[in-house]
Structures are given as C-alpha cells and as structure tokens.
Amino acid sequence: MDYFRIGGGKRLRVTVEVNGAKNAALPIMAATLLGEGRSELIDVPDLSDIAVFGQLIEQLGCPVTRPDKHRMIIDATRVDRPFGDYEIVRKMRASVCILGPLLARCRRVEVSMPGGCSIGDRPVDIHLRGLRALGAQIHLKGGYIVAEAPKGLVGAEIFLGGPFGSTVLGTANVMMAATLAKGRTIIESAACEPEIADLARCLNQMGAKISGVGSPHLVIEGVDHLGPVRHTVIPDRIEAGTFMAAAVITGGRLTIRNCCLEHLMAVVDKLREIGATVEADGDGCTVALVGNLRPADITTLPYPGFPTDLQAQFMALLALAEGNSLIIEKIFPDRFMHVAELNRMAANLRKEGAAVLVAGVPRLIAAPVMASDLRASAALVMAGMAAEGTTTVNRVYHIDRGYEKIEEKLNAVGARIARENPNAKMALKEGDMT
Ligand code: EPU
C-alpha cells in the first residue's frame, strides 16, 4: 500500500487543472448501456474507480477501450449478461447504478446489494422504491437484488425524497430506467446535483426526452429506443473545491483551470467568509488567502447547498481559523472518520452526534495518520501541507479512487509530497544487503 510523505509549510502557487468529474462519469458510463452501439465519452478521469466500473461493464459483455487517458469507448451493441458481481460491487458502491439501465434494456437484472462503507450505512431503499413504482418486481436472493419487468416498465409519478433529502444515484437509476418506460414519468424531489444534470443531458443526446434538467421536478417521456452518444463530462467540482481549500490552507494563491464556479457557489461563499478571495478567471478562478483564516459555520446539504464531499477538507481548513466553527453533516451523519486523525495532528475538534465543534488552533503538527475514505484522505493531505514537519498519510489508495495523480498536480504548484511504498523500501534494503 502506497503512502504519502508530505513536507509542510509550502504555499501553493501558479496554476492547476481540474479533470472531468468522477461522479458524473460513473452514472454516464452506466447510461451508455441504454444505447445500442458504440458510445464515446470525453474527459473521463483516469481513476481507479473508473477502471473498476469499466471492468463491471466488460463483464456485462460490452467491450470498454480507452484510446487515450481521458477518452473512453463503450460498445453496448449487445448486453450478454445483465449481472453485477459482488466482487466488483463490494469494491465500489456506485456499481449499483447499472440497475436502472439494465432493467430498462434487458427487463431483468441481478446486482449485488451494496453494503455499508466507512462514511455510513448507505441504503438503496429509495432506488428500489422508485423502480418498483415503474412496475419492476424486485426481490433479494443470496445478497443480490433481482429486478424484473418482463413486459417492460411503465411511467409513473414518483416522490424520491428520503430522510436526508434527495438521492444522487437513486435519481440516476430511476431517471435512466424511466427513459425507456411506456408513457410519462414524473420524479419529484429529484437530486439537482450538476452530475445528475450532466447525466440527463447525455441521455437526451441519446434520444431520451427529459425536461426539468437540473431541477427537483423531472418529467420523462418514455421512448422506444436510445442510441449511442458522444459526450464530454463536466469538470469535477469536488476536485476544484479541494484545490481551492488547499490554496487557502497553505496561504497561497492558485489559479484553478477547468472549474465551473457556477457549480461551487456555496463553497465560494464559505471561502470568502473564511477570508479568501475568489475571482473568476478564464475557464476557472484564482483563489488566495488575504490575512488570517476566520471561522465559519458549515452545514452540508444536497445541491446547491454545501457539498458533503468537501466537508472533511473544510474541517482541515477551519482547524486553523482564529476562533470556533461548527460543522453539521446533514447527508452522512457518520462521515467523521477524519476527526480523530486531524486531532492526532494537534487540531482541536470535538464531535457531538452529527456535528463537530472546531476550535481553531494556531498550528497543526505533523504526524503519521491513516486515510479512511476518499475525501478524508484529501483533508489529511491538506493538513499535512499546512502542518509543521513531515506528515505521513497511510492508505492513499483511497485518494487514488477520486483524485487523478493528486501528488503530481500539487507538487507542480509548490507542494512537497512523495509517494512511497513500504514494500519497495523493503526490497531496496534486501538488495542493499546482498
Ligand atoms: N439514502 C437513503 N436511501 C437510498 C439512497 C440514499 O436513505 O436509497 C440516503 C443516504 O444514506 C444519504 C443520503 O440519502 O444519507 C444521500 O445519499 P445519496 O444517495 O445522494 O448518495 P450516493 O448517490 O450514494 C453520491 C456520491 C457521493 C456523495 C453523495 C452525496 C457518486 C458515485 N457518489 O452518493 O460521493 O457523497 O452522492 O452528494 O456520485 C465521493 O465522491 O466521495 C462520494 C461519496
């Protein structure tokens, strides 16, 4: 397992480029399964989660090729085996979004039921409720969701809200299934995340008839057939937001290219409250810290609220603010594995239920820390860049799931991060002895 050694105290400067959005690319890869033929996706990030999803699609009988690092061809001319294997789904929960498209296209699908993960229980009951409303018969067998609609799906009015508001992948699943249903489907309380709007635009290019794109009220007129597509994935707002926070925590000034500020208004608002300047600049923005870091209260919410996927990174930032901040998690109430690790670096964080009281400290002190999930690892890398001394972040395979070559990108703008592997070191030592 690789780990990072991070030398703290370097300001980030100049320009960094954001890749296409992982969380848009994954459901869009699933959407191509609805279109008979070869689809081409552009600006697909080169990440381990994308590779795993590609394997899943190949297991269905649809060849996946990558003509270059950021382009992908999916040949969904035929789907031989509508089956989502436990071995893949257990590695990546987003695999569940093959359920809707395969049910619509093949009328029968089996997908392993995803389990919980380090950020919470993460049920899929709302996905199943929505698909049942479209006429699917669904039961569980040996840990697999078996969904059938032998005569095809039928449009319906569906309320997709749950205890934590809308569901991103639940909306993706039901929207994709409804594109081929007979008649009209109305989804109320649909997720409004830009990734869902991008998916809807991609489906419309394939021949679907979805209106209300980007709103909580989607109207889908079912069609008989969808074709292949050539689609460019939107920029990753979470990668962009992470770079913004990294610029500020190091007291630097960073220009972020391929960044859609419109998707980041809640984040920009918080950055300004904290003491940063954010200026639109070409196809992105320039972020800098002016003066000292000020505290701020943050509540994570569905889009356009503050994203849960930036909660950990902003906690690292506020750990260094002059005063107290309160962070409330309203999407994943248990998504706080980074709290204890940040406290090992001399942060002063106190968790109370689904909230964390952040008492700002003047400095963080380097320590060995353990990454627990994708965004927590980004927060630890940021803390390491701001800390005094050399921080070691273990289990960085988590970060490789969602950030393409993050250490290379950050090193190019002034960070000092070395990727190391304990086995490589051991091999070197053995070699030294002979
Ligand atoms: N929920 C239910 N029942 C369901 C579905 C969701 O109760 O059937 C609850 C969840 O437990 C959670 C809330 O609803 O409390 C919202 O979950 P959502 O379904 O929106 O999450 P998701 O679709 O599984 C996507 C992203 C996550 C991101 C969340 C929230 C992808 C591949 N994943 O997950 O991204 O945190 O939306 O914005 O798009 C990440 O990239 O690090 C990541 C975890």
Coordinates of C-alpha atoms and ligand atoms in Angstrom, one line a residue:
M1 CA 0.0 0.0 0.0
D2 CA 1.4 3.4 -1.0
Y3 CA 1.7 6.2 1.5
F4 CA 2.5 9.9 1.2
R5 CA 5.3 11.7 2.9
I6 CA 4.3 15.4 3.0
G7 CA 6.6 18.2 3.9
G8 CA 4.5 21.0 5.4
G9 CA 4.8 24.8 5.1
K10 CA 4.9 25.4 1.3
R11 CA 2.5 27.8 -0.3
L12 CA 0.6 26.7 -3.4
R13 CA 1.2 29.0 -6.4
V14 CA 0.5 29.3 -10.2
T15 CA -2.0 27.0 -12.0
V16 CA -3.6 23.6 -11.5
E17 CA -6.0 21.9 -13.9
V18 CA -9.2 20.0 -12.9
N19 CA -10.2 16.8 -14.6
G20 CA -13.7 15.5 -15.6
A21 CA -16.0 14.7 -12.7
K22 CA -15.8 11.1 -11.4
N23 CA -19.3 11.3 -10.0
A24 CA -20.7 12.4 -13.4
A25 CA -18.6 9.9 -15.4
L26 CA -19.7 6.9 -13.4
P27 CA -23.5 7.2 -14.0
I28 CA -22.9 8.3 -17.6
M29 CA -20.8 5.1 -18.2
A30 CA -23.9 3.3 -16.9
A31 CA -26.2 5.3 -19.2
T32 CA -24.3 4.2 -22.3
L33 CA -25.7 0.7 -21.6
L34 CA -29.1 2.0 -22.7
G35 CA -27.8 2.9 -26.2
E36 CA -27.3 0.1 -28.7
G37 CA -24.0 0.9 -30.3
R38 CA -20.6 2.4 -29.5
S39 CA -20.6 5.5 -27.3
E40 CA -17.6 7.8 -26.8
L41 CA -17.0 9.7 -23.5
I42 CA -14.6 12.5 -23.3
D43 CA -12.9 14.0 -20.2
V44 CA -13.3 10.8 -18.3
P45 CA -10.8 11.0 -15.4
D46 CA -8.1 8.3 -15.1
L47 CA -9.0 6.9 -11.7
S48 CA -9.2 3.5 -10.1
D49 CA -13.0 3.8 -9.6
I50 CA -13.4 4.4 -13.3
A51 CA -11.3 1.4 -14.1
V52 CA -13.3 -0.8 -11.7
F53 CA -16.6 0.4 -13.3
G54 CA -15.1 -0.3 -16.8
Q55 CA -14.4 -3.9 -15.6
L56 CA -18.0 -4.2 -14.5
I57 CA -19.3 -3.1 -17.9
E58 CA -16.9 -5.5 -19.6
Q59 CA -18.4 -8.4 -17.5
L60 CA -21.8 -7.5 -19.0
G61 CA -20.4 -8.3 -22.4
C62 CA -19.7 -4.7 -23.5
P63 CA -16.1 -4.0 -24.5
V64 CA -14.5 -0.9 -23.0
T65 CA -11.5 0.7 -24.6
R66 CA -9.5 3.9 -23.8
P67 CA -8.0 5.4 -26.9
D68 CA -6.2 7.8 -24.7
K69 CA -6.1 8.6 -21.0
H70 CA -9.3 10.7 -20.9
R71 CA -11.4 9.2 -23.6
M72 CA -13.4 6.0 -23.3
I73 CA -15.3 3.9 -25.9
I74 CA -18.1 1.7 -24.6
D75 CA -19.6 -0.8 -27.1
A76 CA -23.0 -1.6 -25.8
T77 CA -24.2 -3.1 -29.1
R78 CA -25.2 -6.2 -27.1
V79 CA -25.5 -6.8 -23.4
D80 CA -24.9 -10.6 -22.8
R81 CA -25.1 -10.9 -19.1
P82 CA -27.0 -8.3 -17.0
F83 CA -25.3 -9.2 -13.8
G84 CA -23.4 -7.0 -11.3
D85 CA -21.0 -9.3 -9.4
Y86 CA -20.5 -8.9 -5.7
E87 CA -16.7 -8.9 -6.2
I88 CA -17.0 -5.6 -8.1
V89 CA -19.9 -4.0 -6.2
R90 CA -18.2 -4.5 -2.9
K91 CA -15.3 -2.5 -4.2
M92 CA -17.4 0.3 -5.4
R93 CA -21.0 1.2 -4.4
A94 CA -21.6 3.3 -7.5
S95 CA -21.8 0.0 -9.4
V96 CA -25.5 -0.1 -8.3
C97 CA -26.3 2.5 -11.0
I98 CA -26.3 -0.3 -13.7
L99 CA -29.6 -1.4 -12.1
G100 CA -31.9 1.1 -13.8
P101 CA -30.4 1.0 -17.3
L102 CA -30.1 -2.8 -17.4
L103 CA -33.6 -3.3 -16.0
A104 CA -35.0 -1.0 -18.8
R105 CA -33.0 -2.5 -21.6
C106 CA -32.8 -6.2 -20.6
R107 CA -36.0 -6.4 -18.5
R108 CA -34.2 -8.5 -15.9
V109 CA -31.1 -7.7 -13.9
E110 CA -29.2 -9.0 -10.9
V111 CA -26.9 -6.7 -9.0
S112 CA -25.2 -7.4 -5.7
M113 CA -26.7 -5.4 -2.9
P114 CA -24.1 -2.8 -1.8
G115 CA -23.1 -3.0 1.8
G116 CA -22.2 0.0 4.1
C117 CA -19.0 1.8 3.9
S118 CA -16.8 4.0 6.1
I119 CA -19.0 7.0 5.6
G120 CA -22.2 5.3 6.7
D121 CA -24.9 2.7 6.1
R122 CA -25.8 4.0 2.6
P123 CA -29.1 2.1 1.9
V124 CA -30.6 1.8 -1.6
D125 CA -34.2 1.5 -0.5
I126 CA -35.2 4.7 -2.4
H127 CA -33.7 3.4 -5.6
L128 CA -35.8 0.2 -5.3
R129 CA -38.9 2.2 -4.3
G130 CA -38.6 4.2 -7.5
L131 CA -38.0 1.2 -9.7
R132 CA -41.0 -0.6 -8.1
A133 CA -43.1 2.4 -8.9
L134 CA -42.2 1.9 -12.6
G135 CA -43.6 -1.6 -12.4
A136 CA -40.5 -3.6 -11.6
Q137 CA -40.8 -6.7 -9.4
I138 CA -37.8 -6.8 -7.0
H139 CA -36.7 -9.3 -4.5
L140 CA -33.4 -10.2 -2.7
K141 CA -31.7 -13.5 -3.4
G142 CA -28.4 -14.5 -1.8
G143 CA -27.3 -10.9 -1.3
Y144 CA -28.3 -9.9 -4.9
I145 CA -31.1 -7.5 -5.9
V146 CA -33.1 -9.3 -8.6
A147 CA -35.3 -6.8 -10.6
E148 CA -37.6 -7.9 -13.3
A149 CA -40.1 -6.2 -15.6
P150 CA -41.0 -8.9 -18.3
K151 CA -43.4 -6.6 -20.1
G152 CA -41.3 -3.5 -19.7
L153 CA -41.5 -0.6 -17.3
V154 CA -44.5 1.8 -17.2
G155 CA -44.2 5.6 -16.4
A156 CA -45.4 6.8 -13.0
E157 CA -45.4 9.7 -10.6
I158 CA -42.6 9.1 -8.1
F159 CA -41.6 11.0 -5.0
L160 CA -37.9 10.3 -4.5
G161 CA -37.1 12.2 -1.2
G162 CA -35.8 10.3 1.8
P163 CA -34.8 11.1 5.4
F164 CA -31.7 13.0 4.2
G165 CA -33.3 14.8 1.2
S166 CA -32.8 13.7 -2.4
T167 CA -30.6 10.8 -3.5
V168 CA -28.0 11.3 -6.2
L169 CA -27.5 7.8 -7.6
G170 CA -31.2 6.9 -6.7
T171 CA -32.3 9.7 -9.1
A172 CA -29.8 8.5 -11.7
N173 CA -31.1 4.9 -11.5
V174 CA -34.8 5.9 -11.7
M175 CA -34.3 8.5 -14.4
M176 CA -32.3 6.1 -16.6
A177 CA -34.9 3.4 -16.2
A178 CA -37.8 5.8 -17.0
T179 CA -36.2 6.8 -20.3
L180 CA -37.4 3.5 -21.9
A181 CA -40.7 3.2 -19.8
K182 CA -44.1 3.4 -21.6
G183 CA -45.6 6.8 -21.1
R184 CA -44.7 9.7 -18.8
T185 CA -42.7 9.6 -15.6
I186 CA -42.6 12.5 -13.1
I187 CA -39.9 12.4 -10.5
E188 CA -40.4 14.8 -7.6
S189 CA -37.6 15.6 -5.1
A190 CA -35.0 14.6 -7.7
A191 CA -31.4 15.3 -7.0
C192 CA -30.3 18.6 -8.6
E193 CA -26.5 18.0 -8.5
P194 CA -24.7 19.1 -11.6
E195 CA -23.6 15.5 -12.2
I196 CA -27.3 14.5 -12.5
A197 CA -28.0 17.3 -14.9
D198 CA -25.0 16.2 -16.9
L199 CA -26.4 12.6 -17.0
A200 CA -29.8 14.0 -18.1
R201 CA -28.1 16.0 -20.9
C202 CA -26.2 12.9 -22.0
L203 CA -29.5 10.8 -22.0
N204 CA -31.2 13.5 -24.1
Q205 CA -28.4 13.3 -26.6
M206 CA -29.1 9.6 -26.8
G207 CA -32.7 10.2 -27.7
A208 CA -34.4 10.4 -24.3
K209 CA -37.0 13.1 -23.5
I210 CA -36.2 14.6 -20.1
S211 CA -37.3 18.0 -19.1
G212 CA -36.7 20.0 -15.9
V213 CA -33.0 19.1 -16.1
G214 CA -31.2 20.5 -13.0
S215 CA -34.4 20.9 -11.1
P216 CA -36.1 18.7 -8.4
H217 CA -39.1 18.1 -10.8
L218 CA -38.1 15.9 -13.7
V219 CA -40.5 14.9 -16.5
I220 CA -39.5 12.0 -18.6
E221 CA -41.5 11.0 -21.7
G222 CA -40.6 7.3 -22.4
V223 CA -39.2 6.4 -25.8
D224 CA -38.8 3.0 -27.6
H225 CA -35.1 3.2 -28.3
L226 CA -31.9 5.1 -27.3
G227 CA -28.8 5.3 -29.5
P228 CA -25.1 5.7 -28.7
V229 CA -23.6 9.1 -27.7
R230 CA -20.5 11.3 -27.9
H231 CA -20.5 13.2 -24.6
T232 CA -18.0 15.4 -22.7
V233 CA -18.1 15.0 -18.9
I234 CA -18.4 18.2 -16.8
P235 CA -15.4 19.4 -14.7
D236 CA -15.1 17.9 -11.2
R237 CA -16.4 20.5 -8.7
I238 CA -15.2 18.5 -5.8
E239 CA -11.6 18.3 -7.1
A240 CA -11.8 22.0 -7.8
G241 CA -13.1 22.7 -4.3
T242 CA -10.3 20.6 -2.8
F243 CA -7.7 22.7 -4.7
M244 CA -9.4 25.9 -3.6
A245 CA -9.2 24.8 0.1
A246 CA -5.6 23.6 -0.4
A247 CA -4.6 27.0 -1.8
V248 CA -6.2 28.7 1.3
I249 CA -4.8 26.4 3.9
T250 CA -1.2 26.9 2.6
G251 CA -1.7 30.7 2.5
G252 CA -1.1 30.5 -1.3
R253 CA -2.6 31.9 -4.5
L254 CA -3.7 29.4 -7.0
T255 CA -5.4 29.6 -10.4
I256 CA -7.7 26.7 -11.0
R257 CA -8.4 25.8 -14.6
N258 CA -11.4 23.9 -16.0
C259 CA -13.5 24.8 -13.0
C260 CA -17.2 25.8 -13.2
L261 CA -17.7 28.4 -10.5
E262 CA -21.5 28.2 -11.0
H263 CA -21.4 24.7 -9.5
L264 CA -19.5 25.9 -6.5
M265 CA -21.4 28.9 -5.2
A266 CA -22.0 27.6 -1.7
V267 CA -18.2 26.8 -1.4
V268 CA -17.1 30.1 -2.8
D269 CA -19.4 31.8 -0.3
K270 CA -17.8 30.0 2.6
L271 CA -14.3 30.7 1.3
R272 CA -15.0 34.4 1.2
E273 CA -16.4 34.2 4.8
I274 CA -13.2 32.4 5.8
G275 CA -11.0 35.3 4.4
A276 CA -10.2 34.1 0.9
T277 CA -10.6 36.0 -2.4
V278 CA -12.1 34.0 -5.3
E279 CA -12.1 35.7 -8.7
A280 CA -13.5 34.3 -11.9
D281 CA -10.6 33.9 -14.4
G282 CA -10.9 32.4 -17.9
D283 CA -12.3 28.9 -17.6
G284 CA -11.8 28.8 -13.9
C285 CA -10.8 31.1 -11.0
T286 CA -8.0 32.4 -8.8
V287 CA -8.1 31.8 -5.1
A288 CA -5.9 33.4 -2.5
L289 CA -5.9 34.0 1.3
V290 CA -5.9 37.6 2.5
G291 CA -4.9 38.0 6.1
N292 CA -5.8 35.3 8.7
L293 CA -8.2 32.5 8.5
R294 CA -11.6 33.3 10.0
P295 CA -14.0 30.8 11.5
A296 CA -17.3 29.8 9.7
D297 CA -20.2 27.5 10.4
I298 CA -21.0 24.9 7.7
T299 CA -24.0 22.7 7.2
T300 CA -23.7 20.1 4.4
L301 CA -26.9 19.8 2.3
P302 CA -28.0 18.5 -1.1
Y303 CA -27.0 20.8 -4.1
P304 CA -27.0 23.8 -4.3
G305 CA -26.1 23.6 -0.6
F306 CA -22.5 23.0 0.7
P307 CA -21.4 19.5 -0.5
T308 CA -20.7 16.7 1.9
D309 CA -17.8 15.7 -0.3
L310 CA -15.9 18.9 0.8
Q311 CA -16.8 18.7 4.5
A312 CA -13.6 17.0 5.6
Q313 CA -11.4 19.3 3.5
F314 CA -13.1 22.4 5.1
M315 CA -12.7 20.9 8.5
A316 CA -8.9 20.8 8.0
L317 CA -9.1 24.4 6.9
L318 CA -11.2 25.6 9.8
A319 CA -9.0 23.8 12.2
L320 CA -6.5 26.6 11.7
A321 CA -9.0 29.5 11.9
E322 CA -8.9 32.2 14.6
G323 CA -12.0 31.1 16.6
N324 CA -14.6 28.4 16.8
S325 CA -16.6 26.9 13.8
L326 CA -19.4 24.4 13.8
I327 CA -19.7 21.8 11.1
I328 CA -23.0 19.9 10.8
E329 CA -23.3 16.9 8.5
K330 CA -26.9 16.5 7.1
I331 CA -26.2 14.0 4.4
F332 CA -24.0 11.3 6.0
P333 CA -24.2 11.8 9.8
D334 CA -21.3 9.4 10.4
R335 CA -18.9 10.9 7.9
F336 CA -16.3 11.9 10.5
M337 CA -13.5 9.3 10.4
H338 CA -11.1 12.2 9.8
V339 CA -11.8 13.9 13.1
A340 CA -9.6 11.6 15.2
E341 CA -6.8 11.7 12.6
L342 CA -6.8 15.5 12.4
N343 CA -6.7 15.6 16.2
R344 CA -3.5 13.5 16.0
M345 CA -2.1 16.5 14.2
A346 CA -3.0 18.8 17.1
A347 CA -6.3 20.0 15.8
N348 CA -8.9 20.7 18.4
L349 CA -12.1 19.0 17.1
R350 CA -15.0 17.7 19.3
K351 CA -17.7 15.5 17.7
E352 CA -21.2 15.7 19.1
G353 CA -23.6 13.5 17.1
A354 CA -23.7 14.7 13.5
A355 CA -21.8 17.9 14.3
V356 CA -18.2 18.8 15.0
L357 CA -17.1 21.8 17.0
V358 CA -13.8 23.1 15.6
A359 CA -11.8 25.2 18.0
G360 CA -9.2 26.8 15.8
V361 CA -5.5 26.3 16.7
P362 CA -2.5 28.4 15.6
R363 CA -0.7 25.4 14.0
L364 CA -1.0 21.8 13.1
I365 CA 1.9 19.4 13.9
A366 CA 2.9 16.7 11.5
A367 CA 2.1 13.1 12.5
P368 CA 1.6 9.7 10.9
V369 CA -2.2 9.5 10.0
M370 CA -4.5 7.0 8.4
A371 CA -6.8 7.7 5.5
S372 CA -10.3 6.2 5.9
D373 CA -12.1 7.2 2.7
L374 CA -11.6 9.3 -0.4
R375 CA -12.4 12.8 1.0
A376 CA -11.0 12.2 4.4
S377 CA -7.7 11.4 2.7
A378 CA -7.8 14.7 0.8
A379 CA -8.3 16.5 4.1
L380 CA -5.3 14.8 5.6
V381 CA -3.1 15.7 2.7
M382 CA -4.2 19.3 3.1
A383 CA -3.5 19.2 6.8
G384 CA -0.1 17.7 6.0
M385 CA 0.7 20.6 3.6
A386 CA -0.1 23.1 6.3
A387 CA 1.5 21.3 9.3
E388 CA 4.9 21.9 10.8
G389 CA 7.1 18.9 10.0
T390 CA 6.7 15.8 7.8
T391 CA 3.3 14.1 7.8
T392 CA 2.8 10.5 6.6
V393 CA -0.6 9.7 5.2
N394 CA -1.2 5.9 5.0
R395 CA -3.6 4.1 2.7
V396 CA -3.6 6.6 -0.1
Y397 CA -5.3 4.1 -2.4
H398 CA -8.4 5.9 -1.1
I399 CA -7.3 9.1 -2.6
D400 CA -6.5 7.4 -5.9
R401 CA -10.1 6.5 -6.3
G402 CA -11.2 10.1 -6.8
Y403 CA -8.2 12.4 -7.5
E404 CA -6.0 11.8 -10.6
K405 CA -2.3 12.0 -9.7
I406 CA -3.0 14.4 -6.9
E407 CA 0.6 14.4 -5.6
E408 CA 1.9 15.3 -9.1
K409 CA -0.6 18.1 -9.5
L410 CA 0.1 19.5 -6.1
N411 CA 3.9 19.2 -6.4
A412 CA 3.7 21.1 -9.7
V413 CA 2.2 24.1 -7.8
G414 CA 4.7 24.0 -4.9
A415 CA 3.8 21.2 -2.6
R416 CA 6.3 18.6 -1.4
I417 CA 4.6 15.2 -1.5
A418 CA 6.4 11.9 -2.1
R419 CA 4.5 8.7 -2.9
E420 CA 6.3 5.8 -1.2
N421 CA 5.7 2.1 -0.9
P422 CA 6.8 0.1 2.1
N423 CA 7.5 -3.0 0.0
A424 CA 9.7 -1.0 -2.4
K425 CA 11.7 0.1 0.6
M426 CA 12.0 -3.4 1.9
A427 CA 13.1 -4.7 -1.5
L428 CA 15.7 -1.9 -1.6
K429 CA 17.0 -2.9 1.9
E430 CA 17.3 -6.6 0.9
G431 CA 19.1 -5.6 -2.3
D432 CA 21.4 -3.4 -0.2
M433 CA 22.4 -6.4 1.9
T434 CA 23.5 -8.7 -0.9
Ligands
EPU1 N1 -30.2 7.4 1.1 C1 -31.2 6.6 1.6 N2 -31.7 5.6 0.8 C2 -31.4 5.5 -0.5 C3 -30.3 6.3 -1.0 C4 -29.8 7.3 -0.2 O1 -31.6 6.7 2.8 O2 -31.9 4.6 -1.2 C5 -29.6 8.4 1.9 C6 -28.1 8.2 2.1 O3 -27.8 7.2 3.1 C7 -27.6 9.6 2.5 C8 -28.5 10.4 1.6 O4 -29.6 9.6 1.3 O5 -27.9 9.8 3.8 C9 -27.9 10.9 0.3 O6 -27.2 9.8 -0.4 P1 -27.1 9.7 -2.0 O7 -27.9 8.6 -2.4 O8 -27.4 11.1 -2.6 O9 -25.6 9.3 -2.1 P2 -25.0 8.5 -3.3 O10 -25.8 8.7 -4.5 O11 -24.8 7.1 -2.9 C10 -23.4 10.3 -4.3 C11 -21.9 10.4 -4.5 C12 -21.2 10.6 -3.2 C13 -21.7 11.8 -2.5 C14 -23.3 11.7 -2.3 C15 -23.9 12.9 -1.8 C16 -21.4 9.1 -6.5 C17 -20.7 8.0 -7.1 N3 -21.3 9.2 -5.2 O12 -23.5 9.1 -3.5 O13 -19.8 10.8 -3.5 O14 -21.2 12.0 -1.2 O15 -23.8 11.4 -3.6 O16 -23.7 14.0 -2.5 O17 -21.9 10.0 -7.2 C18 -17.5 10.8 -3.0 O18 -17.3 11.1 -4.2 O19 -16.6 10.8 -2.2 C19 -18.8 10.3 -2.6 C20 -19.0 9.6 -1.5

